[in-house]
Amino acid sequence: MDTPDIGRRRWLILALGVLAQASQATVINGVAFLIPILNQEGGFTLAQAGTLAGAPILGGVFTLVVWGAIADRFGERLALAAGLGIAAVSMGLASATTSLDLSRTTSAALLGLLLMCAGAGAVSANSASGRVVVGWFPPHQRGLAMGIRQMSVPLGVAAGALVIPTLAGDHGIAWALSFPMLACGLAAVVCAVGVVDPPRPGRVEAERAGVLGNPYRSSMSLTRIHLASILLVVPQYVVWTYALVWLIADRGWDEVGAGLVITAAQILGALGRVVTGAWSDRVGSRLGPMRLVAASVVVSMVALSVTAWTDSAIAVGVLLVASILTSAPNGLAFTAVAEIAGPFWGGRALGIQNTGQFVFAAAVGPVFGGLIAAVGFPAAFALAAIAPAAAVPVIPKD
């Protein structure tokens, strides 16, 4: 039975995990909120601006499994503090770069490289904060705890939607990039001070129990969850990347009003992750709820396409629903992966989980930017519904 000290400690560490992951989101997802100003004032095409927005995601692709392995071998605290520190320094240099008098080509290349470095460091939070939460919470609380941890991504995106466009419009891109720099710097310090690595069995004991082996060799469940999550990330990042642009360019909203809508959508999405996590604890299943939510994502993206095409008055409300549903499966998948992989493979499995998602998420910016320019927002929303429809039969049964 837990002592009060252990109970308090696990909730404190969960709070630090939320802060770390939210700070990561201001880097990975926050640059997308600069797309309008890069497109309208910076002279970049929508596809080029989308590529810059995807640079942190691309950088993270190369280091997710590495950070997971570091967390598995040396502990979550080291991985969190080091990765977020690298992200803070890189975002600071990226902010300084925008103030230099460079050619557009040179400036874009250097900015893109620094954003990749920031993403490469920030993604330490993806594996390490998820692993530390699963390690500290018992099975009957893990869905709720991981749902709370996963709500940090929408909250970080919401903070970015509220702050970054306003800073960019009022003070320029350099000030806008300083926001994720400060967030990651703060998170790195508090994680170094406050995070305690969770208890786990010794390697000799684990070897005797047979939990040191590679979980990918004994079952296809992890691989199927990874594949389904890759498919589900497509509509999620279409909404996250281009909802602000849609509101401004297609619906005629100003930057402040559109940013408030996206902030509300992300907060609702965060709450949705907590609800689905608690639901999975109650029914004793992560994958059954994930399958149902994936099916609902298909319906929401089709509805968004139809209401956007007809210029319906309820289109913004449908956007809010789509934002909630596209965010919801993430926590369920993360919890399932960590539980199946176990304490000695959890970091690497979560790294592999995010690597596939990040590869496709990085492609969403330029691919759907080109699609939107060619066929418009409604058709692009409809095409994004194909991926979750394919994910439903891929999700394994418990």
Coordinates of C-alpha atoms in Angstrom, one line a residue:
M1 CA 0.0 0.0 0.0
D2 CA 1.3 3.5 -0.9
T3 CA 2.4 5.8 1.9
P4 CA 1.1 9.5 1.8
D5 CA 4.6 10.6 0.7
I6 CA 4.7 8.3 -2.3
G7 CA 1.2 9.4 -3.2
R8 CA 2.1 13.1 -3.1
R9 CA 5.4 12.4 -5.0
R10 CA 3.7 10.7 -7.9
W11 CA 1.3 13.6 -8.4
L12 CA 4.1 16.1 -8.2
I13 CA 6.1 14.2 -10.8
L14 CA 3.0 14.0 -13.0
A15 CA 2.7 17.8 -12.8
L16 CA 6.3 18.1 -13.8
G17 CA 5.7 15.7 -16.7
V18 CA 2.8 17.9 -17.8
L19 CA 5.0 21.0 -17.7
A20 CA 7.8 19.2 -19.7
Q21 CA 5.5 17.9 -22.4
A22 CA 3.6 21.3 -22.7
S23 CA 6.9 23.0 -23.1
Q24 CA 7.9 20.5 -25.8
A25 CA 4.6 21.3 -27.6
T26 CA 5.4 25.0 -27.8
V27 CA 8.4 24.0 -29.9
I28 CA 7.0 21.1 -31.9
N29 CA 3.6 22.6 -32.7
G30 CA 4.1 26.3 -31.9
V31 CA 5.9 27.3 -35.1
A32 CA 2.8 26.4 -37.1
F33 CA 1.2 29.6 -35.7
L34 CA 3.8 31.6 -37.6
I35 CA 2.5 30.3 -40.9
P36 CA 0.2 33.3 -41.6
I37 CA 2.9 35.9 -40.9
L38 CA 5.5 33.9 -42.9
N39 CA 3.1 33.6 -45.8
Q40 CA 1.6 37.1 -45.8
E41 CA 4.6 39.2 -44.7
G42 CA 7.6 37.0 -45.1
G43 CA 7.1 36.2 -48.7
F44 CA 7.0 32.4 -48.3
T45 CA 4.5 30.2 -50.1
L46 CA 2.1 28.2 -47.9
A47 CA 4.0 25.0 -48.6
Q48 CA 7.3 26.7 -47.7
A49 CA 5.9 28.1 -44.5
G50 CA 4.4 24.7 -43.7
T51 CA 7.9 23.1 -44.2
L52 CA 9.4 25.5 -41.7
A53 CA 6.6 24.7 -39.3
G54 CA 7.4 21.0 -39.7
A55 CA 11.2 21.5 -39.1
P56 CA 11.0 20.8 -35.3
I57 CA 9.1 17.7 -35.9
L58 CA 11.6 16.5 -38.5
G59 CA 14.4 17.2 -36.0
G60 CA 12.7 15.1 -33.4
V61 CA 12.4 12.1 -35.7
F62 CA 16.2 11.5 -35.4
T63 CA 16.4 11.5 -31.7
L64 CA 13.1 10.1 -30.2
V65 CA 14.4 6.6 -29.9
V66 CA 17.8 7.9 -28.6
W67 CA 16.1 9.8 -25.8
G68 CA 14.0 6.7 -25.0
A69 CA 17.1 4.6 -24.8
I70 CA 18.8 7.2 -22.5
A71 CA 15.7 7.2 -20.3
D72 CA 15.7 3.3 -20.2
R73 CA 19.4 3.2 -19.3
F74 CA 20.2 6.3 -17.3
G75 CA 16.8 7.6 -16.0
E76 CA 14.1 10.0 -17.0
R77 CA 15.4 13.0 -15.1
L78 CA 18.6 13.2 -17.1
A79 CA 16.8 12.8 -20.4
L80 CA 14.2 15.5 -19.5
A81 CA 16.7 18.1 -18.2
A82 CA 19.3 17.6 -21.0
G83 CA 16.8 17.5 -23.9
L84 CA 14.7 20.5 -22.8
G85 CA 18.0 22.5 -22.1
I86 CA 19.1 21.8 -25.7
A87 CA 15.7 23.0 -27.0
A88 CA 15.9 26.2 -25.0
V89 CA 19.3 27.1 -26.4
S90 CA 18.3 26.2 -30.0
M91 CA 15.2 28.3 -29.8
G92 CA 17.2 31.2 -28.4
L93 CA 19.6 31.0 -31.3
A94 CA 16.6 30.7 -33.8
S95 CA 15.1 33.9 -32.3
A96 CA 18.4 35.7 -32.7
T97 CA 18.7 34.5 -36.3
T98 CA 15.5 36.3 -37.4
S99 CA 17.0 39.6 -36.3
L100 CA 20.1 39.2 -38.6
D101 CA 20.2 40.9 -42.0
L102 CA 20.5 37.7 -44.1
S103 CA 19.1 36.8 -47.5
R104 CA 15.8 35.1 -47.4
T105 CA 17.3 31.8 -48.6
T106 CA 20.1 31.8 -46.0
S107 CA 17.8 33.0 -43.3
A108 CA 15.3 30.2 -44.0
A109 CA 17.9 27.5 -44.2
L110 CA 19.6 28.6 -40.9
L111 CA 16.2 29.1 -39.2
G112 CA 15.1 25.6 -40.3
L113 CA 18.3 24.0 -39.1
L114 CA 18.0 25.6 -35.6
L115 CA 14.3 24.7 -35.4
M116 CA 15.3 21.1 -36.2
C117 CA 17.8 21.2 -33.4
A118 CA 15.2 22.5 -31.0
G119 CA 12.8 19.8 -31.9
A120 CA 15.6 17.2 -31.6
G121 CA 16.1 18.2 -27.9
A122 CA 12.5 18.9 -27.0
V123 CA 11.3 15.4 -27.9
S124 CA 13.1 14.0 -24.9
A125 CA 9.9 14.8 -23.0
N126 CA 7.9 12.5 -25.2
S127 CA 9.6 9.3 -24.1
A128 CA 10.8 10.3 -20.7
S129 CA 7.7 12.0 -19.3
G130 CA 5.5 9.2 -20.5
R131 CA 7.8 6.6 -19.0
V132 CA 8.1 8.4 -15.7
V133 CA 4.3 8.6 -15.4
V134 CA 3.7 4.9 -16.2
G135 CA 6.5 4.0 -13.7
W136 CA 5.0 5.9 -10.8
F137 CA 1.3 5.1 -11.2
P138 CA -0.4 1.7 -10.7
P139 CA -2.4 0.1 -13.6
H140 CA -5.9 1.2 -12.3
Q141 CA -4.8 4.9 -12.4
R142 CA -2.5 4.8 -15.4
G143 CA -5.2 5.7 -18.0
L144 CA -6.2 8.8 -16.0
A145 CA -2.6 9.8 -15.2
M146 CA -1.5 9.4 -18.8
G147 CA -4.6 11.3 -20.0
I148 CA -3.6 14.1 -17.7
R149 CA 0.0 13.9 -19.0
Q150 CA -1.2 13.8 -22.6
M151 CA -3.4 16.9 -22.0
S152 CA -0.2 18.8 -21.8
V153 CA 0.3 18.7 -25.5
P154 CA -3.0 20.5 -26.3
L155 CA -2.4 22.9 -23.4
G156 CA 1.1 23.7 -24.8
V157 CA -0.5 24.2 -28.3
A158 CA -3.2 26.4 -26.7
A159 CA -0.6 28.5 -25.0
G160 CA 1.3 28.8 -28.3
A161 CA -1.9 29.7 -30.2
L162 CA -2.7 32.4 -27.6
V163 CA 0.8 33.9 -27.3
I164 CA 2.8 33.3 -30.5
P165 CA 0.6 35.0 -33.1
T166 CA 0.1 38.0 -30.9
L167 CA 3.9 38.3 -30.2
A168 CA 4.6 37.9 -33.9
G169 CA 2.1 40.5 -35.0
D170 CA 3.0 43.0 -32.4
H171 CA 6.8 42.5 -32.0
G172 CA 8.0 40.2 -34.8
I173 CA 9.1 36.6 -35.2
A174 CA 12.1 36.9 -32.9
W175 CA 9.9 37.7 -29.9
A176 CA 7.4 34.9 -30.9
L177 CA 10.3 32.4 -30.8
S178 CA 11.4 33.5 -27.4
F179 CA 8.2 32.1 -25.8
P180 CA 9.1 28.4 -26.4
M181 CA 12.7 29.2 -25.4
L182 CA 11.6 30.4 -22.0
A183 CA 9.1 27.6 -21.6
C184 CA 11.7 24.9 -22.3
G185 CA 14.4 26.6 -20.2
L186 CA 12.0 26.7 -17.2
A187 CA 11.0 23.1 -17.7
A188 CA 14.6 21.9 -17.9
V189 CA 15.4 23.5 -14.6
V190 CA 12.4 22.2 -12.6
C191 CA 12.7 18.7 -14.0
A192 CA 16.4 18.6 -13.0
V193 CA 15.4 19.6 -9.5
G194 CA 12.1 17.8 -9.0
V195 CA 11.8 14.7 -11.1
V196 CA 12.6 11.4 -9.3
D197 CA 13.1 8.3 -11.5
P198 CA 10.4 5.7 -10.7
P199 CA 11.3 2.4 -8.9
R200 CA 11.7 -0.6 -11.1
P201 CA 13.1 -4.1 -10.6
G202 CA 16.8 -4.8 -10.9
R203 CA 18.1 -6.2 -14.2
V204 CA 18.9 -9.6 -12.7
E205 CA 15.4 -9.9 -11.2
A206 CA 13.9 -8.7 -14.4
E207 CA 15.9 -11.2 -16.5
R208 CA 14.7 -14.1 -14.2
A209 CA 11.1 -12.8 -14.7
G210 CA 11.5 -12.7 -18.5
V211 CA 10.7 -9.0 -18.9
L212 CA 14.1 -7.9 -20.4
G213 CA 13.4 -9.4 -23.8
N214 CA 12.4 -7.6 -26.9
P215 CA 8.5 -7.2 -26.8
Y216 CA 8.4 -6.8 -30.6
R217 CA 9.5 -10.4 -31.1
S218 CA 6.6 -12.0 -29.1
S219 CA 3.6 -10.1 -30.5
M220 CA 2.5 -7.8 -33.4
S221 CA 0.4 -5.7 -31.0
L222 CA 3.0 -2.9 -30.6
T223 CA 3.6 -2.7 -34.3
R224 CA -0.1 -2.5 -35.0
I225 CA -0.6 0.3 -32.4
H226 CA 2.4 2.2 -34.0
L227 CA 0.8 1.9 -37.4
A228 CA -2.7 2.9 -36.2
S229 CA -1.2 5.9 -34.4
I230 CA 0.7 7.0 -37.5
L231 CA -2.6 7.0 -39.4
L232 CA -4.4 8.9 -36.7
V233 CA -1.8 11.6 -36.5
V234 CA -2.7 12.8 -40.0
P235 CA -6.1 14.4 -39.2
Q236 CA -4.7 15.6 -35.9
Y237 CA -1.9 17.6 -37.5
V238 CA -4.1 18.8 -40.3
V239 CA -6.4 20.4 -37.7
W240 CA -3.5 21.7 -35.6
T241 CA -1.5 23.1 -38.4
Y242 CA -4.1 24.6 -40.7
A243 CA -7.2 25.4 -38.5
L244 CA -5.7 28.9 -37.7
V245 CA -5.0 29.5 -41.4
W246 CA -8.5 28.3 -42.4
L247 CA -10.1 30.7 -39.9
I248 CA -8.1 33.7 -41.1
A249 CA -7.9 33.0 -44.9
D250 CA -11.3 31.3 -45.5
R251 CA -13.5 32.5 -42.7
G252 CA -12.2 36.1 -42.5
W253 CA -11.3 36.1 -38.8
D254 CA -8.5 38.3 -37.4
E255 CA -5.4 36.8 -35.8
V256 CA -6.5 37.4 -32.2
G257 CA -10.0 36.0 -32.6
A258 CA -8.7 32.9 -34.5
G259 CA -6.1 32.4 -31.9
L260 CA -8.7 32.4 -29.2
V261 CA -10.7 29.7 -31.1
I262 CA -7.7 27.5 -31.4
T263 CA -6.9 28.0 -27.7
A264 CA -10.4 26.9 -26.8
A265 CA -10.1 23.9 -29.1
Q266 CA -6.8 22.8 -27.6
I267 CA -8.1 23.2 -24.0
L268 CA -11.2 21.1 -24.9
G269 CA -8.9 18.6 -26.6
A270 CA -6.8 18.4 -23.4
L271 CA -9.9 17.6 -21.3
G272 CA -11.0 15.0 -23.9
R273 CA -7.7 13.1 -23.3
V274 CA -8.3 13.0 -19.6
V275 CA -11.9 11.8 -20.1
T276 CA -10.8 9.0 -22.5
G277 CA -8.0 8.0 -20.1
A278 CA -10.4 7.7 -17.2
W279 CA -12.8 5.8 -19.4
S280 CA -10.1 3.3 -20.3
D281 CA -9.3 2.7 -16.6
R282 CA -13.0 2.1 -15.9
V283 CA -13.5 -0.4 -18.7
G284 CA -10.1 -2.0 -18.2
S285 CA -9.1 -1.5 -21.8
R286 CA -7.0 1.0 -23.8
L287 CA -7.5 -0.4 -27.3
G288 CA -11.3 -0.8 -27.3
P289 CA -11.9 2.9 -26.6
M290 CA -9.1 3.8 -29.0
R291 CA -11.0 2.0 -31.8
L292 CA -14.2 3.8 -31.1
V293 CA -12.5 7.2 -30.9
A294 CA -10.8 6.5 -34.2
A295 CA -14.1 5.8 -35.9
S296 CA -15.5 9.1 -34.5
V297 CA -12.5 11.0 -36.0
V298 CA -13.6 9.9 -39.5
V299 CA -17.1 11.3 -38.9
S300 CA -15.8 14.6 -37.5
M301 CA -13.4 15.2 -40.4
V302 CA -16.1 14.5 -43.0
A303 CA -18.5 16.8 -41.1
L304 CA -15.8 19.5 -41.0
S305 CA -15.3 19.1 -44.8
V306 CA -19.0 19.4 -45.5
T307 CA -19.6 22.4 -43.2
A308 CA -16.5 24.2 -44.6
W309 CA -17.6 23.6 -48.2
T310 CA -21.2 24.9 -47.5
D311 CA -19.9 27.8 -45.5
S312 CA -22.1 26.7 -42.7
A313 CA -22.6 28.7 -39.5
I314 CA -21.8 25.6 -37.4
A315 CA -18.4 25.0 -39.1
V316 CA -16.4 26.5 -36.3
G317 CA -18.3 24.4 -33.8
V318 CA -17.5 21.3 -35.9
L319 CA -13.9 22.4 -35.8
L320 CA -13.9 22.3 -32.0
V321 CA -15.4 18.8 -32.0
A322 CA -12.8 17.6 -34.6
S323 CA -10.0 19.1 -32.5
I324 CA -11.2 17.2 -29.4
L325 CA -11.6 13.9 -31.2
T326 CA -8.4 13.9 -33.2
S327 CA -6.5 14.5 -30.0
A328 CA -8.2 11.9 -27.9
P329 CA -6.6 8.6 -29.1
N330 CA -3.0 9.7 -28.4
G331 CA -3.0 9.0 -24.6
L332 CA -4.7 5.7 -25.0
A333 CA -2.1 4.5 -27.5
F334 CA 0.8 5.8 -25.3
T335 CA -0.5 4.0 -22.3
A336 CA -1.0 0.8 -24.2
V337 CA 2.5 0.9 -25.7
A338 CA 4.2 1.6 -22.3
E339 CA 2.3 -1.2 -20.6
I340 CA 3.0 -3.7 -23.3
A341 CA 6.7 -2.8 -23.6
G342 CA 7.4 -2.9 -19.8
P343 CA 9.9 -1.1 -17.7
F344 CA 13.1 -1.9 -19.7
W345 CA 11.7 -1.3 -23.2
G346 CA 9.1 1.4 -22.4
G347 CA 11.4 4.4 -23.4
R348 CA 12.4 2.9 -26.7
A349 CA 8.9 1.7 -27.5
L350 CA 7.5 5.2 -26.8
G351 CA 10.4 6.6 -28.9
I352 CA 9.5 4.3 -31.8
Q353 CA 5.8 5.2 -31.3
N354 CA 6.5 8.9 -31.7
T355 CA 9.1 8.5 -34.5
G356 CA 6.5 7.1 -36.9
Q357 CA 4.0 9.8 -35.8
F358 CA 6.6 12.6 -36.3
V359 CA 7.6 11.4 -39.7
F360 CA 4.0 11.7 -40.9
A361 CA 3.3 14.8 -38.9
A362 CA 6.4 16.5 -40.5
A363 CA 4.9 15.6 -44.0
V364 CA 1.5 17.0 -43.1
G365 CA 2.6 20.6 -43.3
P366 CA 4.0 20.7 -46.9
V367 CA 1.7 18.0 -48.3
F368 CA -1.5 19.5 -47.1
G369 CA -0.3 23.0 -47.7
G370 CA 0.0 22.0 -51.3
L371 CA -3.3 20.3 -51.3
I372 CA -5.1 23.3 -49.8
A373 CA -3.5 25.6 -52.4
A374 CA -4.7 23.2 -55.1
V375 CA -8.1 22.0 -54.1
G376 CA -9.1 24.1 -51.1
F377 CA -9.7 23.5 -47.4
P378 CA -13.0 21.4 -47.7
A379 CA -11.4 18.8 -50.0
A380 CA -8.3 18.6 -47.9
F381 CA -10.3 18.0 -44.7
A382 CA -12.2 15.2 -46.6
L383 CA -8.9 13.6 -47.7
A384 CA -7.6 13.7 -44.1
A385 CA -10.5 11.4 -43.1
I386 CA -9.1 8.5 -45.1
A387 CA -6.3 7.9 -42.7
P388 CA -8.4 7.3 -39.5
A389 CA -10.8 5.2 -41.5
A390 CA -7.8 2.9 -42.4
A391 CA -6.6 3.0 -38.7
V392 CA -9.8 1.4 -37.3
P393 CA -9.2 -2.2 -38.4
V394 CA -5.5 -1.9 -37.7
I395 CA -5.9 -1.3 -33.9
P396 CA -5.4 -4.7 -32.2
K397 CA -7.9 -6.2 -29.8
D398 CA -6.9 -6.5 -26.1

